mmCIF file of C-alpha atoms and ligand atoms in Angstrom:
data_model
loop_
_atom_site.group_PDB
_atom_site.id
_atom_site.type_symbol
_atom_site.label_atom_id
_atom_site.label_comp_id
_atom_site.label_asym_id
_atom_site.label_seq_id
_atom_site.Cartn_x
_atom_site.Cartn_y
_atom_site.Cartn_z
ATOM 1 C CA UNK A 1 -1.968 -3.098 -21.050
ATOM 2 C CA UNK A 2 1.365 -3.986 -19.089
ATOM 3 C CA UNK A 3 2.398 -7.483 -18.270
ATOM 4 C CA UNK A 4 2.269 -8.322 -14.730
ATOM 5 C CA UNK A 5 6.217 -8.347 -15.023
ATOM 6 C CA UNK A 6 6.455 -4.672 -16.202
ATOM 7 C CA UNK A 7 4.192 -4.010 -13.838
ATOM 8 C CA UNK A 8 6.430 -5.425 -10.413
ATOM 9 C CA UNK A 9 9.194 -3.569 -12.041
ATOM 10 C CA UNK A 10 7.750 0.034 -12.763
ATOM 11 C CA UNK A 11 6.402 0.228 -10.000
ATOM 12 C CA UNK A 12 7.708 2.644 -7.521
ATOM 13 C CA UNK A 13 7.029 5.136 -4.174
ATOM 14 C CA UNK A 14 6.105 7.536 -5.446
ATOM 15 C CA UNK A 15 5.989 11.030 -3.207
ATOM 16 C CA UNK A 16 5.233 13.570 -5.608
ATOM 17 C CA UNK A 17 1.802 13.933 -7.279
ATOM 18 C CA UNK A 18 -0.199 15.871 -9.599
ATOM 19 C CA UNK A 19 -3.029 17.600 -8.792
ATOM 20 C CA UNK A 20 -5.286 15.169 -11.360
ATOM 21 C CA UNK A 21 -8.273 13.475 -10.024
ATOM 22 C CA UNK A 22 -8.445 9.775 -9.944
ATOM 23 C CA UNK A 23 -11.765 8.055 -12.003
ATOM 24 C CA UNK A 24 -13.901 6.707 -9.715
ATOM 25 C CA UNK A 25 -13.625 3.994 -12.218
ATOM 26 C CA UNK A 26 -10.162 3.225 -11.947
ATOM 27 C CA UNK A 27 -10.279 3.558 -7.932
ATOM 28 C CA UNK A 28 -12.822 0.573 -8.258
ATOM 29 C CA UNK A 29 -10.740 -1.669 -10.443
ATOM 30 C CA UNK A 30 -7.958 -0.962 -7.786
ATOM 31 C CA UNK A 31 -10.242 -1.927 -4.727
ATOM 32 C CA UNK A 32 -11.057 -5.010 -6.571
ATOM 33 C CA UNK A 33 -7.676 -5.697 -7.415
ATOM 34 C CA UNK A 34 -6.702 -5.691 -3.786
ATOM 35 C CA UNK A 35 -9.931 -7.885 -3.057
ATOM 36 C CA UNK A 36 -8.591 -10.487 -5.461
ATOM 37 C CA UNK A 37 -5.598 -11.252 -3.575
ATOM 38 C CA UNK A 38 -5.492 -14.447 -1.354
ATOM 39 C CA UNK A 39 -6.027 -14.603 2.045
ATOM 40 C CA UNK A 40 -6.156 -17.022 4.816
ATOM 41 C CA UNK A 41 -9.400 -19.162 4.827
ATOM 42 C CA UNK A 42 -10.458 -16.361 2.294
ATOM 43 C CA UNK A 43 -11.167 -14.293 5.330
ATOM 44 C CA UNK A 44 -10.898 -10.757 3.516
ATOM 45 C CA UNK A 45 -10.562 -8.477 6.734
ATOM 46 C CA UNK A 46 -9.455 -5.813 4.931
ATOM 47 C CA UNK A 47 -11.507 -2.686 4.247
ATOM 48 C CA UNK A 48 -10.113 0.537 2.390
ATOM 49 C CA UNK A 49 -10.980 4.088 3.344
ATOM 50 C CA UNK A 50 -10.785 7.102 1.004
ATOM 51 C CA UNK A 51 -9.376 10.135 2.197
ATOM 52 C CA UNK A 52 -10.201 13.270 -0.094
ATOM 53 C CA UNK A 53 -10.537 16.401 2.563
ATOM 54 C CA UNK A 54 -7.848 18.326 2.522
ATOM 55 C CA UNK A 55 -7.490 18.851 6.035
ATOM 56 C CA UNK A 56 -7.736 15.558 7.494
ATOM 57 C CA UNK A 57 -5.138 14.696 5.051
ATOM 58 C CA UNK A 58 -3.195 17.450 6.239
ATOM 59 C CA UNK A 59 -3.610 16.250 9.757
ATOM 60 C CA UNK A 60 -3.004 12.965 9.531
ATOM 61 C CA UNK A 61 0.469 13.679 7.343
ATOM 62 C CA UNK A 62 1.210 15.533 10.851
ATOM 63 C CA UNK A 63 1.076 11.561 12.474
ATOM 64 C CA UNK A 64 3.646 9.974 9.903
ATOM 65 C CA UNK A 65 7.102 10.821 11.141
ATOM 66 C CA UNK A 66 7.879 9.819 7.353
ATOM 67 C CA UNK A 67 4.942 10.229 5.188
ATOM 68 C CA UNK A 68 4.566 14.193 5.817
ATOM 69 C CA UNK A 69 4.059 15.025 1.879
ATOM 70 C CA UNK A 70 0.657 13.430 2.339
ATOM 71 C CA UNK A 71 -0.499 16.871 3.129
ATOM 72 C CA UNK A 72 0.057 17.367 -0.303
ATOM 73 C CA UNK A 73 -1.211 14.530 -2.455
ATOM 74 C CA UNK A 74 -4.496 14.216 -4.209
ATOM 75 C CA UNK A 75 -6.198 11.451 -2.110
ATOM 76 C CA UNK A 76 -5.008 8.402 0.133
ATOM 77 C CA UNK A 77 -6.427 5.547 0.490
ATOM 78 C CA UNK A 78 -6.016 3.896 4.575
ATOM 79 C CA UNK A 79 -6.295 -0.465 4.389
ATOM 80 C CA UNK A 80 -6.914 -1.847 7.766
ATOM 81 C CA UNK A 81 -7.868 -5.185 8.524
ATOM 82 C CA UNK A 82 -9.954 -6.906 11.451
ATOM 83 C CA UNK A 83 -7.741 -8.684 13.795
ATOM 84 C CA UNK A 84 -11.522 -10.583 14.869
ATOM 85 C CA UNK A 85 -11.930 -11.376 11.194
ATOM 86 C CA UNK A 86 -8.196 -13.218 10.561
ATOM 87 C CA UNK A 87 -5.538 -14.047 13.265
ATOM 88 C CA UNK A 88 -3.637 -13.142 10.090
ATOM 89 C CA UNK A 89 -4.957 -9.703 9.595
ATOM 90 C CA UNK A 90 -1.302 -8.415 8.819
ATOM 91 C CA UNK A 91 -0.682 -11.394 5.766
ATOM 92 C CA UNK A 92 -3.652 -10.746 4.589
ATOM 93 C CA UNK A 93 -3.930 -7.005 4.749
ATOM 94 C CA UNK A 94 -0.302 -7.016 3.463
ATOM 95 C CA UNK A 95 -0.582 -8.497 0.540
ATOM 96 C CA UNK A 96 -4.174 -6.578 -0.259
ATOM 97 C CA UNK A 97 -2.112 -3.657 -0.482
ATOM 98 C CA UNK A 98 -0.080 -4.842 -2.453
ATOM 99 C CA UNK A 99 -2.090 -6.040 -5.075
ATOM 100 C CA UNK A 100 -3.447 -2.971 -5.025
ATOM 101 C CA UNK A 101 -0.619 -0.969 -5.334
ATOM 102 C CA UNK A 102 1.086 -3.354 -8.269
ATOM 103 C CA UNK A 103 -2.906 -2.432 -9.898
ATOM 104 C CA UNK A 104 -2.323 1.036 -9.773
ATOM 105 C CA UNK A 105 0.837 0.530 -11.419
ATOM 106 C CA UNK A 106 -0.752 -0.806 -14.098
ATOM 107 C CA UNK A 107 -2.684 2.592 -14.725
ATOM 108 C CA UNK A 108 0.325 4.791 -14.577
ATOM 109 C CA UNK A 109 -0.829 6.235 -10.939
ATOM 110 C CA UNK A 110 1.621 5.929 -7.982
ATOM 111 C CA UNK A 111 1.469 5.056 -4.076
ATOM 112 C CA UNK A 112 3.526 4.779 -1.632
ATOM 113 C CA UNK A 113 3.564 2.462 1.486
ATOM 114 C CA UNK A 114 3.544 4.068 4.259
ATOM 115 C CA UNK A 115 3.553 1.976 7.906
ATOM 116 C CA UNK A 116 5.197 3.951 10.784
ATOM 117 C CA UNK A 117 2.645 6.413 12.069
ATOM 118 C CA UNK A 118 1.095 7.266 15.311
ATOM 119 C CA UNK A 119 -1.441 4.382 14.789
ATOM 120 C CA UNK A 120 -4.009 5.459 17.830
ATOM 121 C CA UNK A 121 -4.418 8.895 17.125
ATOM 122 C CA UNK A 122 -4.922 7.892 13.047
ATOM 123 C CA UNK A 123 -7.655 5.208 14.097
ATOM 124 C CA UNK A 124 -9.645 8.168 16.067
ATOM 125 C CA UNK A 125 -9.463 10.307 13.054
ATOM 126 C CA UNK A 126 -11.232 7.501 10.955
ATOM 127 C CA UNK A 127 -13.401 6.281 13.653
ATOM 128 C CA UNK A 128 -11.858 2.635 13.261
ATOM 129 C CA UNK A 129 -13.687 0.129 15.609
ATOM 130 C CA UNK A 130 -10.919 -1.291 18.027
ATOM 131 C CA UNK A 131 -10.640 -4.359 16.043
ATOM 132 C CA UNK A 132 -9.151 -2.548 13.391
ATOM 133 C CA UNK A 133 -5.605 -1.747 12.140
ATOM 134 C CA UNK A 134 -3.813 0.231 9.864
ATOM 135 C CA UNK A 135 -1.743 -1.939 7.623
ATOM 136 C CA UNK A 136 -0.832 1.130 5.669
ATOM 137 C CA UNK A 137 -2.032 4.394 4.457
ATOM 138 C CA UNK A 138 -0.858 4.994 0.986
ATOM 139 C CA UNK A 139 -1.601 8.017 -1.380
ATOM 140 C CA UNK A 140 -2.887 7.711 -4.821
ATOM 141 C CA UNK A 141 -2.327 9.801 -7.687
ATOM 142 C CA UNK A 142 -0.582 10.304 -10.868
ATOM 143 C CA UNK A 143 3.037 10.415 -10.326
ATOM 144 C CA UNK A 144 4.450 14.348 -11.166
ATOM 145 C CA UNK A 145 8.182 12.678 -10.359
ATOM 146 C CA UNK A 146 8.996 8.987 -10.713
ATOM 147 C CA UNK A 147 11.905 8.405 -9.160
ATOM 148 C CA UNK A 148 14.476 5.563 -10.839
ATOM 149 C CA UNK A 149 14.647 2.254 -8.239
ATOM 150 C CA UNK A 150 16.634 2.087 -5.649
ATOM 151 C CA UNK A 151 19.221 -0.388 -5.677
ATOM 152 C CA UNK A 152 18.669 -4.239 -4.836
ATOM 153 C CA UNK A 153 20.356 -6.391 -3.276
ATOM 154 C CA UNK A 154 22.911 -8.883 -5.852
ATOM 155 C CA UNK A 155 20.995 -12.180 -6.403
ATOM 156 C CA UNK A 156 23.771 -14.006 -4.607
ATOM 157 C CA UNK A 157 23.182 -12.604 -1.712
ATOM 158 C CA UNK A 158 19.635 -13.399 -1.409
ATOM 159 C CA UNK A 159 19.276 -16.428 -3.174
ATOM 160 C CA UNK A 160 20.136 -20.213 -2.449
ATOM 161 C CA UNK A 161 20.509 -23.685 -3.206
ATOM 162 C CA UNK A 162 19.516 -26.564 -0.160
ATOM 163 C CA UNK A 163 20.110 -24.562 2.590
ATOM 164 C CA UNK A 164 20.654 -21.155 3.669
ATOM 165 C CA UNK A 165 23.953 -19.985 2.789
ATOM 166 C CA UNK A 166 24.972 -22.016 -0.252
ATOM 167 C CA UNK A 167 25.180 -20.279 -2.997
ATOM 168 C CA UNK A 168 23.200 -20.487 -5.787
ATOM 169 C CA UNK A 169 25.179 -18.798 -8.337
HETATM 170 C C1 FMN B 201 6.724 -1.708 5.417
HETATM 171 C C2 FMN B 201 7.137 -0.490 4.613
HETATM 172 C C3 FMN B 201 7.167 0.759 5.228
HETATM 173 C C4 FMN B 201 7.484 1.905 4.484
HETATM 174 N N1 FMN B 201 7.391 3.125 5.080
HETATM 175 C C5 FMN B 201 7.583 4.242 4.342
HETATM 176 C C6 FMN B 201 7.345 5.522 4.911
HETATM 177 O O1 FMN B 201 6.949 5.655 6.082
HETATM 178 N N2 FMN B 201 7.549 6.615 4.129
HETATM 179 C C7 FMN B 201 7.973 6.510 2.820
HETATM 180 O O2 FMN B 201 8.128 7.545 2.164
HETATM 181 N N3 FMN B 201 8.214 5.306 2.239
HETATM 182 C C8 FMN B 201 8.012 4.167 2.961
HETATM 183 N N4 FMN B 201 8.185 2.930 2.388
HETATM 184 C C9 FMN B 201 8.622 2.827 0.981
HETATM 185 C C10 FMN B 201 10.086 2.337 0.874
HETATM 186 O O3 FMN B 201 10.957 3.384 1.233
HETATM 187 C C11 FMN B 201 10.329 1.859 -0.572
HETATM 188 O O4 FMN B 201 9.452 0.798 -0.882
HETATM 189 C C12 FMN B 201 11.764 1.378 -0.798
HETATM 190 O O5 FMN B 201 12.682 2.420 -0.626
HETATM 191 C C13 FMN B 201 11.956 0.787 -2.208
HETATM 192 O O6 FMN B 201 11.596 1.748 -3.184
HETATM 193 P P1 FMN B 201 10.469 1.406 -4.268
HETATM 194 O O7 FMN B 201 9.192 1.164 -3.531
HETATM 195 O O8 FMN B 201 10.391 2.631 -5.148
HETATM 196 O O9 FMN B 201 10.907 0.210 -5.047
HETATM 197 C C14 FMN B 201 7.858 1.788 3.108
HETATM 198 C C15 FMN B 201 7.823 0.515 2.509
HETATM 199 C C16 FMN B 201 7.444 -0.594 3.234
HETATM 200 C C17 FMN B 201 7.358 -1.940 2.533
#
């Protein structure tokens, strides 16, 4: 088992998969992963759709200007969240997917947020009520290339001390 630390730093996006199935097992422990993480008043408007057909992934990688290699991953999973449920649907949503994504981590399968898509069209394909958004549609598999991280920012340049500005360091 990796530490939660290993974990936030091994994880990457990860864009090229192979072809091997995830347990429905795992894909569980990942939902509940993401159900674990806070969110305001404990609203939970989140829900998390499984995409397995090969075509709708293949059409739907046609409505993400950068996401097209969904066409070729194993599955996807799309989190929305109810904008009726939690005026804070994208928090909340937010950091679902990321729990669930640091989770899958933690088994050695990669995902990839993707955001920018063409958001109407995608909610028709699912047959999301209007209330419903996309937060992001990431896909899920084990990783065939993990890619080293890209470059972050120094610490001085992101952190201070008092007030914005002052350096810490
Ligand atoms: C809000 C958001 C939108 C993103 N959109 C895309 C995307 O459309 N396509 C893609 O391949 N990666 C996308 N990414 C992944 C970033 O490119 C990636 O997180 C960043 O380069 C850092 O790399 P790392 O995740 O491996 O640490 C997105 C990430 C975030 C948080």
């Amino acid at each position: 088992m990796k530490s939660c630390i290993d974990v936030i730093f091994q994880r990457r996006s990860i864009r090229n998969f192979k072809n091997d199935p995830v347990p429905d097992e795992i894909l569980f422990q990942l939902i509940r992963a993401a159900q674990y993480a806070p969110s305001s008043w404990n609203r939970q408007p989140w829900r998390f759709i499984v995409i397995r057909e090969r075509e709708k992934l293949k059409t739907i990688s046609g409505l993400l200007p950068y996401g097209k290699f969904l066409s070729r991953v194993p599955m996807a999973i799309a989190i929305v969240a109810s904008e009726r449920e939690s005026d804070l649907w994208l928090v909340d949503g937010s950091i679902a997917a990321q729990n669930l994504m640091l989770a899958a981590e933690n088994f050695d399968l990669g995902t990839c947020w993707i955001a920018e898509c063409d958001k109407e069209e995608i909610k028709r394909i699912l047959e999301l009520p209007e209330e419903f958004h996309i937060i992001t549609i990431t896909p899920l598999g084990y990783p065939a290339v993990k890619p080293n991280a890209p470059k972050r920012k120094d610490l001085k340049e992101v952190l201070f001390l008092e007030k914005f500005g002052k350096g810490y360091l």
